[in-house]
Structures are given as structure tokens and as C-alpha cells.
Amino acid sequence: MLDSKVSLFLLFLSAVAAAKAAAVPRYRDLRFREAPQFYNSPGCPPPLSPSSAEINCSPSALVHVAMTLDVAYLRGSMAAINSVLQHSSCPQSIHFHFLASKSIPYLNSTIASSFPSLPFLIHPFDPSLVSGLISTSIRSALDRPLNYARSYLPHLLPPCITRVVYLDSDLILVDDIALLAATPIPPPSSLAAPEYCNANFTAYFTPTFWANPSLSTTFKGRRACYFNTGVMVMDLKKWREEGYTQKIEEWMELQKRMRIYELGSLPPFLLVFAGRIAAVDHRWNQHGLGGDNFRGLCRNLHPGPASLLHWSGKGKPWARIDAGRPCPLDALWSPYDLLQPAFSIEGDS
């Protein structure tokens, strides 16, 4: 009798697992509709041609935008691209650069289908560049090699590109990205981002770090403040000249030997750049809308105007919407969502 009950219980668990697996679509089952075509305003540079071999170095490229493409976050990436184009005065003069480590043919066809006129290029990222340097952090999603690809961006893009706006996949813009891209980056800085000097900066590093005199003096003479690496304007020429990728790697190598931080790819950026960046108005990164890294609870906007909404943290708007538990601000993300329902009312097959 006991064996029978155990068998029934195991059968029940198997059925539940199968149901959950069936309810979560594979990424290749996701279909996205075509986005509207957006056109340049008078006074913009000539539109870029998606098929031009010289597009990387075209003087008509008003803004270069870089993002990582991960199939797990593809729905967010598509919404982010849509928002950038929708609010740009020169959408046909924006060149997108995507960093991807796998499923590149699928990603390429998906982007091209939803944005047929989009000038873009997918740059392959080799995970082995960084996989041996990654230490486990407080959330497994932060440990993916692609999460560290932004550190290698200056070497993945051609030398003719000297400035790029880096964006995470869990955000939308509600303002013209050209305004962000034009942020002054005076020497000796090589990147610009909103700073948050009221944040508890010491919390980003372990007691081991602060107890070691040779490490804790790293920020001596610097007004070190927290900044979010999901929105950055990067001077690639200066970055290459100063070898910042190698400096980030050196801190990651030290982290493998002694635990000096807990939070993924952010702390190495802080160690190299905190107190040395050009400031950007906070309106360009209304971050933290995804809650904290553990529960992802709902949050409100920070006081003041907003040009960019960023769902950093555990809670992502598409996941909360699909689960039937959206936060109030997730409604601001929904209009940019290009996911095509599994059963279209037009009878799409």
C-alpha cells in the first residue's frame, strides 16, 4: 500500500513538472510582431542603410547604441529597441550593436523581422573570455558571462566607433536618446552615468575589502559614488587608450582569490571608475523598478522627471505581467511590448 502511495505521489510530481514545462514557452516559440516604421525628422543625417557594408563607420550614424542579446531577456530587448526608435527625432540614424554568445542566427532573424529597416550588427561574444573570472554572486542571473560583455565592448566594436550608449535589456526610453548620447565626457573621464551619492557605498564591498589597508585605500582621493552600469555613455577611444578592460579583469582575478564583493559585474566597475565618471542627470536612469535582488517587490518612481525607466532588480515587467501579478509601473512598459500572442485574433498561422 505504501509503495502504491509513493508511486502515485511521484506520478503527481511528474505531472506537475510536465505542466510547468509546457506552460513556459521555449524561446524559439516566441513570436514578435513587426514594429511601426519611424522616420527621421528634417535636419537629421541621411538614413542609414541596413545592408551597407560601411555602416559601422558611416558619418550618418548619429548615435551608436550597444546592448547584449540574451534569449532569456529577448522580450525586454525588443521593447527597449522599440522605445528608443519611437522617441528619437532621428531613428533612421541610430546604429544598434548587439552582443550575443549563442543562438545568433535566431536572434538575427528575429530582430530583422520586427525591425526590417533597422541598421544593426550582432557582434559574437566568446564566453570563455570571462567565464574563468566570474565568481558566484547573490543572484544566479548576475553570473552569466554575457552580463560581463559590456567590459569588452571597446574591443568588440571597430576602432572607428569612439562613443556608444550602452543600455540594459530591462528598460525603456521615453525621451530622445540623442540627448543622452551628447553628454559631455571631459578628460580624464571615459564614461558618463547617473551617480547616486546617497547610496551606502560601503555595502557594495565585503568587510574583508574594507579591513585590508591596501584595498580600502583604493578610493582615496576619489568622491566614490554608486552608479548603475545598465545605462552608460562610453568614450571608447579613451577606454582603449587606458586599458580599462584589463583593469576590470585584474579586480575580478583578485575576487577569485579573496572575496571582496558580492554583486556580479557592478563592483569591478565601481573599483575602476567610481569617482572618475562624468555625471548624467538622474532622469536618464530611473532604476530599481524591478525591486531588490531577492524578492523583486513593486517600487515607485524616484522624485523628479524621467527620461528612462529601468527595471533593474529581480522583478521584470514581462514576467510579472505573464504571472498575472504586475506592478503599477509595469503598465508603462506594456505599450512597447512586441510579443505576439500565441493565438492571434487575425488567425495567423
Tab-separated table of N, CA and C in Angstrom, residues 38-41 44 62-63 65 81-94 96 173-179:
chain	number	residue	atom	x	y	z
A	38	PHE	N	9.613	54.144	-38.113
A	38	PHE	CA	9.798	55.516	-37.649
A	38	PHE	C	10.793	56.214	-38.570
A	39	TYR	N	10.521	57.493	-38.875
A	39	TYR	CA	11.290	58.223	-39.882
A	39	TYR	C	12.012	59.419	-39.275
A	40	ASN	N	13.121	59.784	-39.926
A	40	ASN	CA	13.905	60.932	-39.486
A	40	ASN	C	13.130	62.236	-39.646
A	41	SER	N	13.355	63.144	-38.720
A	41	SER	CA	12.806	64.490	-38.821
A	41	SER	C	13.683	65.323	-39.755
A	44	CYS	N	17.908	65.860	-39.834
A	44	CYS	CA	18.683	64.685	-39.420
A	44	CYS	C	19.671	64.287	-40.511
A	62	LEU	N	24.257	58.930	-36.219
A	62	LEU	CA	24.178	59.980	-35.215
A	62	LEU	C	24.457	59.430	-33.819
A	63	VAL	N	23.955	58.222	-33.551
A	63	VAL	CA	24.115	57.583	-32.250
A	63	VAL	C	24.419	56.103	-32.442
A	65	VAL	N	24.292	52.623	-30.374
A	65	VAL	CA	23.697	52.034	-29.173
A	65	VAL	C	24.161	50.592	-29.058
A	81	ILE	N	14.395	48.417	-27.734
A	81	ILE	CA	14.685	48.928	-29.079
A	81	ILE	C	13.504	49.751	-29.591
A	82	ASN	N	12.314	49.213	-29.419
A	82	ASN	CA	11.096	49.888	-29.867
A	82	ASN	C	10.958	51.268	-29.218
A	83	SER	N	11.258	51.345	-27.933
A	83	SER	CA	11.132	52.620	-27.226
A	83	SER	C	12.169	53.633	-27.697
A	84	VAL	N	13.399	53.165	-27.960
A	84	VAL	CA	14.449	54.064	-28.445
A	84	VAL	C	14.034	54.691	-29.775
A	85	LEU	N	13.552	53.871	-30.687
A	85	LEU	CA	13.161	54.360	-32.006
A	85	LEU	C	11.957	55.286	-31.930
A	86	GLN	N	10.986	54.920	-31.108
A	86	GLN	CA	9.738	55.682	-31.041
A	86	GLN	C	9.950	57.113	-30.554
A	87	HIS	N	10.930	57.312	-29.675
A	87	HIS	CA	11.116	58.628	-29.074
A	87	HIS	C	12.309	59.387	-29.654
A	88	SER	N	12.924	58.845	-30.692
A	88	SER	CA	14.071	59.512	-31.310
A	88	SER	C	13.612	60.461	-32.412
A	89	SER	N	14.266	61.611	-32.511
A	89	SER	CA	13.974	62.529	-33.611
A	89	SER	C	14.660	62.077	-34.904
A	90	CYS	N	15.692	61.232	-34.769
A	90	CYS	CA	16.411	60.717	-35.940
A	90	CYS	C	16.549	59.189	-35.842
A	91	PRO	N	15.435	58.447	-35.823
A	91	PRO	CA	15.517	56.994	-35.595
A	91	PRO	C	16.249	56.240	-36.702
A	92	GLN	N	16.265	56.779	-37.915
A	92	GLN	CA	16.952	56.089	-39.014
A	92	GLN	C	18.452	56.347	-39.020
A	93	SER	N	18.918	57.141	-38.069
A	93	SER	CA	20.343	57.438	-37.967
A	93	SER	C	20.953	56.840	-36.705
A	94	ILE	N	20.264	55.861	-36.121
A	94	ILE	CA	20.769	55.154	-34.944
A	94	ILE	C	21.265	53.780	-35.375
A	96	PHE	N	22.506	50.168	-34.079
A	96	PHE	CA	22.499	49.277	-32.919
A	96	PHE	C	23.596	48.228	-33.047
A	173	LEU	N	13.052	53.856	-22.991
A	173	LEU	CA	13.283	55.287	-23.051
A	173	LEU	C	11.972	55.992	-23.365
A	174	VAL	N	11.799	57.159	-22.782
A	174	VAL	CA	10.633	57.988	-23.091
A	174	VAL	C	11.105	59.376	-23.505
A	175	ASP	N	12.334	59.458	-24.002
A	175	ASP	CA	12.937	60.706	-24.436
A	175	ASP	C	13.921	60.385	-25.564
A	176	ASP	N	14.447	61.405	-26.199
A	176	ASP	CA	15.335	61.237	-27.345
A	176	ASP	C	16.719	60.792	-26.893
A	177	ILE	N	17.159	59.653	-27.362
A	177	ILE	CA	18.450	59.104	-26.936
A	177	ILE	C	19.613	59.975	-27.379
A	178	ALA	N	19.416	60.793	-28.413
A	178	ALA	CA	20.491	61.690	-28.853
A	178	ALA	C	20.883	62.664	-27.751
A	179	LEU	N	19.944	63.027	-26.903
A	179	LEU	CA	20.253	63.924	-25.786
A	179	LEU	C	21.175	63.245	-24.787
